[in-house]
């Protein structure tokens, strides 16, 4: 296990380096400068600003300077907001984005597994059709369209929930629901298909023959094995939820990382774009590593063996 963790850790470092390098050169491949949008800025002032942010140096020097700052977890100051650093923005925005994302993920997992299990147990019944209809709608409707529909119905037409900001539990309901619908649908369909397959296995028939209660058979024997494919896609779903939250945050005016990230793209604020990309990449790579380790917890048959 120690060797496996070490190899995965080294692979994580290489992946982060590749992402950092690609982000850096892709950003600098765009023609122009972040200061070109400043209409009232003279040529001399613009050159001084570029010198201050090291944008006048050769690209390779900028690259190695940036790698050094990344190694020190220092993403530098924002170009458009010089009084703030990228680290400050991450410190303010990421907790809000994380709260939104983790809440949506928990709701998606709980509701998706519940729908999938009920659909499998009531196969070809009314509950199965209703659950799968909800799942198809969840997959088909993008989260930003879902957000618009939820705002229109619950905030504008029915006046039940607030449409924007992040001030109370009520403010969390609509953005969380919009963000969780898609992953919930994927988990529900995957859980249903795997539960149907697991319920036909011989060890389930043996458990029934022994007289075990249906609840015990489902939870202890069937569900645990049916959840393995769900665990497999949790890393991808986490990435989708966290990056998808940028759009949701913009729609609901949530003060998370989405606000800074979208604004930085529009203004070509290099440090914010690259800092946010690297930070989220590290977070998601760690999540994928945790998912890999979770396999062994859910299924003891999965072991690490040396190749003969």
Short mmCIF file of C-alpha atoms in Angstrom, two decimals:
data_model
loop_
_atom_site.label_atom_id
_atom_site.label_comp_id
_atom_site.label_asym_id
_atom_site.label_seq_id
_atom_site.Cartn_x
_atom_site.Cartn_y
_atom_site.Cartn_z
CA UNK A 1 0.00 0.00 0.00
CA UNK A 2 2.87 2.36 0.80
CA UNK A 3 4.43 1.87 -2.63
CA UNK A 4 1.05 2.32 -4.29
CA UNK A 5 0.42 5.60 -2.45
CA UNK A 6 3.92 6.83 -3.34
CA UNK A 7 3.43 5.99 -7.05
CA UNK A 8 0.04 7.69 -7.09
CA UNK A 9 1.51 10.72 -5.33
CA UNK A 10 4.25 11.06 -7.95
CA UNK A 11 1.67 10.64 -10.71
CA UNK A 12 -0.39 13.39 -9.07
CA UNK A 13 2.61 15.74 -9.12
CA UNK A 14 3.22 15.04 -12.82
CA UNK A 15 -0.47 15.62 -13.60
CA UNK A 16 -0.48 18.92 -11.72
CA UNK A 17 2.67 20.01 -13.57
CA UNK A 18 1.09 19.17 -16.94
CA UNK A 19 -2.10 21.07 -16.07
CA UNK A 20 -0.11 24.06 -14.82
CA UNK A 21 2.05 24.12 -17.94
CA UNK A 22 -0.87 23.80 -20.35
CA UNK A 23 -2.83 26.50 -18.55
CA UNK A 24 0.13 28.87 -18.54
CA UNK A 25 0.97 28.56 -22.24
CA UNK A 26 -2.66 28.52 -23.38
CA UNK A 27 -3.33 31.74 -21.51
CA UNK A 28 -0.26 33.43 -22.96
CA UNK A 29 -1.08 32.21 -26.47
CA UNK A 30 -4.06 34.59 -26.58
CA UNK A 31 -3.06 37.75 -28.49
CA UNK A 32 -2.84 41.04 -26.61
CA UNK A 33 -2.39 41.98 -22.99
CA UNK A 34 -4.68 42.22 -19.93
CA UNK A 35 -4.09 45.98 -20.01
CA UNK A 36 -5.30 46.47 -23.58
CA UNK A 37 -8.84 46.96 -22.31
CA UNK A 38 -7.81 50.04 -20.32
CA UNK A 39 -8.78 52.80 -22.73
CA UNK A 40 -7.31 55.67 -20.71
CA UNK A 41 -3.97 53.98 -20.10
CA UNK A 42 -1.04 55.47 -21.94
CA UNK A 43 1.62 53.34 -23.59
CA UNK A 44 4.21 54.17 -20.93
CA UNK A 45 1.85 53.32 -18.07
CA UNK A 46 0.90 50.07 -19.78
CA UNK A 47 4.55 49.10 -20.16
CA UNK A 48 5.18 49.91 -16.49
CA UNK A 49 2.25 47.69 -15.49
CA UNK A 50 3.52 44.84 -17.65
CA UNK A 51 6.98 45.23 -16.10
CA UNK A 52 5.43 45.21 -12.60
CA UNK A 53 3.69 41.89 -13.32
CA UNK A 54 6.75 40.50 -15.20
CA UNK A 55 4.79 40.33 -18.46
CA UNK A 56 7.64 42.07 -20.30
CA UNK A 57 10.06 39.21 -19.63
CA UNK A 58 10.61 36.30 -22.03
CA UNK A 59 7.93 33.64 -21.78
CA UNK A 60 10.25 30.98 -20.40
CA UNK A 61 11.31 33.30 -17.55
CA UNK A 62 7.66 33.97 -16.73
CA UNK A 63 7.03 30.22 -16.79
CA UNK A 64 9.79 29.30 -14.35
CA UNK A 65 8.90 32.23 -12.08
CA UNK A 66 5.32 30.99 -12.00
CA UNK A 67 6.36 27.40 -11.27
CA UNK A 68 8.43 28.66 -8.36
CA UNK A 69 5.51 30.62 -6.95
CA UNK A 70 3.17 27.62 -7.38
CA UNK A 71 5.62 25.43 -5.44
CA UNK A 72 5.41 27.99 -2.61
CA UNK A 73 1.56 28.04 -2.84
CA UNK A 74 1.73 31.71 -3.79
CA UNK A 75 -0.50 32.50 -6.78
CA UNK A 76 0.44 36.17 -6.80
CA UNK A 77 -1.66 39.35 -6.93
CA UNK A 78 -4.65 39.89 -9.14
CA UNK A 79 -3.94 42.11 -12.14
CA UNK A 80 -7.36 43.74 -12.18
CA UNK A 81 -7.56 44.03 -8.39
CA UNK A 82 -3.98 44.79 -7.27
CA UNK A 83 -5.00 45.18 -3.62
CA UNK A 84 -6.06 41.52 -3.53
CA UNK A 85 -4.05 38.37 -4.02
CA UNK A 86 -5.34 35.19 -5.62
CA UNK A 87 -4.81 33.44 -2.28
CA UNK A 88 -7.14 35.98 -0.65
CA UNK A 89 -9.79 35.32 -3.30
CA UNK A 90 -9.47 31.57 -2.82
CA UNK A 91 -9.75 32.02 0.94
CA UNK A 92 -12.99 33.97 0.57
CA UNK A 93 -14.59 32.22 -2.36
CA UNK A 94 -13.66 28.56 -2.03
CA UNK A 95 -15.44 27.91 1.32
CA UNK A 96 -18.70 29.13 -0.24
CA UNK A 97 -18.17 27.10 -3.42
CA UNK A 98 -17.20 24.06 -1.36
CA UNK A 99 -20.30 24.37 0.81
CA UNK A 100 -22.50 24.58 -2.27
CA UNK A 101 -20.69 21.72 -4.02
CA UNK A 102 -20.52 19.32 -1.07
CA UNK A 103 -24.19 19.95 -0.19
CA UNK A 104 -25.23 19.28 -3.78
CA UNK A 105 -23.04 16.14 -3.90
CA UNK A 106 -24.49 14.72 -0.67
CA UNK A 107 -28.04 15.37 -1.89
CA UNK A 108 -27.25 13.86 -5.30
CA UNK A 109 -25.75 10.70 -3.76
CA UNK A 110 -28.52 10.19 -1.18
CA UNK A 111 -31.44 10.88 -3.53
CA UNK A 112 -29.82 9.11 -6.50
CA UNK A 113 -29.13 5.90 -4.58
CA UNK A 114 -32.60 5.97 -3.05
CA UNK A 115 -34.30 6.40 -6.44
CA UNK A 116 -32.12 3.73 -8.01
CA UNK A 117 -32.80 1.16 -5.29
CA UNK A 118 -36.55 1.82 -5.31
CA UNK A 119 -36.63 1.56 -9.11
CA UNK A 120 -34.76 -1.76 -9.02
CA UNK A 121 -36.95 -3.23 -6.28
CA UNK A 122 -40.11 -2.16 -8.11
CA UNK A 123 -38.81 -3.08 -11.56
CA UNK A 124 -41.28 -2.28 -14.36
CA UNK A 125 -43.67 -0.82 -11.80
CA UNK A 126 -45.04 2.67 -11.31
CA UNK A 127 -42.19 3.67 -8.98
CA UNK A 128 -39.64 2.45 -11.51
CA UNK A 129 -41.18 4.51 -14.31
CA UNK A 130 -41.46 7.62 -12.16
CA UNK A 131 -37.87 7.32 -10.91
CA UNK A 132 -36.45 6.80 -14.38
CA UNK A 133 -38.53 9.67 -15.79
CA UNK A 134 -37.01 11.94 -13.15
CA UNK A 135 -33.56 10.58 -14.01
CA UNK A 136 -33.99 11.17 -17.75
CA UNK A 137 -35.18 14.72 -17.15
CA UNK A 138 -32.26 15.34 -14.80
CA UNK A 139 -29.74 14.16 -17.39
CA UNK A 140 -31.41 15.97 -20.29
CA UNK A 141 -31.80 19.43 -18.73
CA UNK A 142 -28.52 21.38 -18.19
CA UNK A 143 -28.03 22.83 -14.72
CA UNK A 144 -28.20 26.45 -15.92
CA UNK A 145 -31.57 25.74 -17.58
CA UNK A 146 -32.74 23.97 -14.44
CA UNK A 147 -31.63 26.99 -12.39
CA UNK A 148 -33.68 29.31 -14.60
CA UNK A 149 -36.77 27.09 -14.30
CA UNK A 150 -36.44 26.88 -10.52
CA UNK A 151 -36.08 30.65 -10.18
CA UNK A 152 -39.08 31.23 -12.42
CA UNK A 153 -41.36 28.87 -10.49
CA UNK A 154 -40.27 29.06 -6.87
CA UNK A 155 -39.02 32.65 -6.71
CA UNK A 156 -40.96 34.60 -9.34
CA UNK A 157 -44.29 32.78 -9.69
CA UNK A 158 -44.81 31.26 -6.24
CA UNK A 159 -42.64 33.58 -4.10
CA UNK A 160 -41.60 30.65 -1.90
CA UNK A 161 -37.81 30.96 -2.02
CA UNK A 162 -35.28 33.76 -2.62
CA UNK A 163 -33.72 33.89 -6.06
CA UNK A 164 -30.21 35.09 -5.25
CA UNK A 165 -27.36 35.56 -2.74
CA UNK A 166 -26.13 33.13 -0.06
CA UNK A 167 -27.43 34.46 3.25
CA UNK A 168 -29.47 31.66 4.82
CA UNK A 169 -30.62 28.06 4.42
CA UNK A 170 -33.49 29.20 2.19
CA UNK A 171 -30.99 30.80 -0.18
CA UNK A 172 -29.18 27.45 -0.51
CA UNK A 173 -32.18 25.42 -1.68
CA UNK A 174 -32.54 26.54 -5.31
CA UNK A 175 -28.83 26.59 -6.31
CA UNK A 176 -28.21 23.28 -4.55
CA UNK A 177 -31.18 21.67 -6.29
CA UNK A 178 -30.10 23.01 -9.69
CA UNK A 179 -26.57 21.69 -9.18
CA UNK A 180 -27.56 18.29 -7.75
CA UNK A 181 -30.19 17.30 -10.33
CA UNK A 182 -27.81 16.08 -13.05
CA UNK A 183 -25.51 13.98 -10.82
CA UNK A 184 -28.55 12.60 -8.98
CA UNK A 185 -29.99 11.34 -12.27
CA UNK A 186 -26.71 9.66 -13.27
CA UNK A 187 -26.36 7.96 -9.88
CA UNK A 188 -30.01 6.81 -9.95
CA UNK A 189 -29.70 5.15 -13.36
CA UNK A 190 -26.37 3.54 -12.50
CA UNK A 191 -27.62 2.27 -9.13
CA UNK A 192 -30.78 0.84 -10.70
CA UNK A 193 -28.94 -1.07 -13.43
CA UNK A 194 -26.38 -2.51 -11.02
CA UNK A 195 -28.99 -3.40 -8.39
CA UNK A 196 -30.98 -5.31 -11.01
CA UNK A 197 -27.86 -7.27 -11.91
CA UNK A 198 -26.81 -7.93 -8.30
CA UNK A 199 -30.30 -9.10 -7.26
CA UNK A 200 -30.05 -11.99 -9.73
CA UNK A 201 -26.75 -13.27 -8.31
CA UNK A 202 -26.55 -16.66 -6.59
CA UNK A 203 -25.39 -15.27 -3.23
CA UNK A 204 -28.53 -13.11 -3.05
CA UNK A 205 -30.68 -16.17 -3.73
CA UNK A 206 -28.73 -18.03 -1.03
CA UNK A 207 -29.31 -15.19 1.45
CA UNK A 208 -33.04 -15.33 0.74
CA UNK A 209 -33.04 -19.09 1.15
CA UNK A 210 -31.42 -18.69 4.58
CA UNK A 211 -34.34 -16.55 5.63
CA UNK A 212 -32.50 -13.23 5.98
CA UNK A 213 -34.73 -10.18 6.12
CA UNK A 214 -35.19 -8.25 2.85
CA UNK A 215 -33.75 -5.10 4.45
CA UNK A 216 -30.60 -6.93 5.52
CA UNK A 217 -30.20 -8.54 2.10
CA UNK A 218 -30.53 -5.22 0.30
CA UNK A 219 -28.31 -3.12 2.57
CA UNK A 220 -25.63 -5.61 3.60
CA UNK A 221 -25.32 -7.78 0.52
CA UNK A 222 -26.85 -6.19 -2.59
CA UNK A 223 -26.34 -2.47 -2.15
CA UNK A 224 -22.69 -2.69 -1.14
CA UNK A 225 -21.75 -4.47 -4.35
CA UNK A 226 -24.06 -2.37 -6.51
CA UNK A 227 -22.37 0.83 -5.30
CA UNK A 228 -18.93 -0.02 -6.70
CA UNK A 229 -19.61 1.56 -10.13
CA UNK A 230 -21.14 4.56 -8.36
CA UNK A 231 -17.94 5.05 -6.39
CA UNK A 232 -16.01 4.83 -9.66
CA UNK A 233 -17.75 7.89 -11.11
CA UNK A 234 -17.74 9.94 -7.90
CA UNK A 235 -14.46 11.58 -8.85
CA UNK A 236 -15.85 12.66 -12.22
CA UNK A 237 -19.12 13.79 -10.63
CA UNK A 238 -17.21 15.81 -8.06
CA UNK A 239 -15.33 17.55 -10.85
CA UNK A 240 -18.57 18.24 -12.70
CA UNK A 241 -20.27 19.64 -9.62
CA UNK A 242 -17.39 21.89 -8.60
CA UNK A 243 -16.81 23.30 -12.08
CA UNK A 244 -20.53 23.40 -12.82
CA UNK A 245 -21.03 25.46 -9.68
CA UNK A 246 -19.26 28.39 -11.41
CA UNK A 247 -22.27 28.90 -13.70
CA UNK A 248 -24.76 28.35 -10.89
CA UNK A 249 -22.92 30.82 -8.67
CA UNK A 250 -23.08 33.43 -11.41
CA UNK A 251 -26.82 32.89 -11.95
CA UNK A 252 -27.68 33.04 -8.24
CA UNK A 253 -25.15 35.79 -7.41
CA UNK A 254 -23.36 33.53 -4.93
CA UNK A 255 -20.05 34.99 -3.66
CA UNK A 256 -17.99 31.90 -4.46
CA UNK A 257 -15.08 31.18 -6.78
CA UNK A 258 -17.38 31.27 -9.80
CA UNK A 259 -17.68 35.05 -9.54
CA UNK A 260 -13.91 35.56 -9.50
CA UNK A 261 -13.25 32.97 -12.19
CA UNK A 262 -15.81 34.25 -14.70
CA UNK A 263 -14.77 37.87 -14.13
CA UNK A 264 -11.08 36.94 -14.52
CA UNK A 265 -11.76 35.30 -17.90
CA UNK A 266 -13.59 38.37 -19.16
CA UNK A 267 -10.76 40.66 -18.01
CA UNK A 268 -7.94 38.19 -18.81
CA UNK A 269 -6.62 38.28 -15.27
CA UNK A 270 -3.85 35.68 -15.73
CA UNK A 271 -3.00 35.04 -12.04
CA UNK A 272 -6.63 34.47 -11.04
CA UNK A 273 -7.34 32.16 -13.98
CA UNK A 274 -4.21 30.07 -13.51
CA UNK A 275 -4.41 30.08 -9.71
CA UNK A 276 -8.03 28.92 -9.73
CA UNK A 277 -7.31 26.26 -12.35
CA UNK A 278 -4.32 24.85 -10.46
CA UNK A 279 -6.12 24.96 -7.11
CA UNK A 280 -9.17 23.09 -8.38
CA UNK A 281 -6.99 20.64 -10.30
CA UNK A 282 -5.12 19.73 -7.11
CA UNK A 283 -8.38 19.37 -5.22
CA UNK A 284 -9.97 17.13 -7.86
CA UNK A 285 -6.86 14.96 -8.25
CA UNK A 286 -6.87 14.38 -4.50
CA UNK A 287 -10.56 13.44 -4.69
CA UNK A 288 -9.81 10.87 -7.40
CA UNK A 289 -7.07 9.42 -5.21
CA UNK A 290 -9.49 9.15 -2.27
CA UNK A 291 -12.01 7.38 -4.52
CA UNK A 292 -9.36 4.81 -5.49
CA UNK A 293 -8.65 4.09 -1.84
CA UNK A 294 -12.39 3.78 -1.15
CA UNK A 295 -12.57 0.72 -3.43
CA UNK A 296 -10.77 -1.39 -0.87
CA UNK A 297 -13.13 -0.28 1.88
CA UNK A 298 -16.29 -1.14 -0.05
CA UNK A 299 -14.97 -4.37 -1.55
CA UNK A 300 -12.39 -6.28 0.54
CA UNK A 301 -11.69 -8.51 -2.47
CA UNK A 302 -9.80 -5.64 -4.11
CA UNK A 303 -6.19 -5.96 -2.99
CA UNK A 304 -2.86 -4.73 -4.27
CA UNK A 305 -0.61 -7.57 -5.39
CA UNK A 306 2.85 -7.63 -6.84
CA UNK A 307 3.01 -8.80 -10.42
CA UNK A 308 4.42 -12.30 -10.64
#
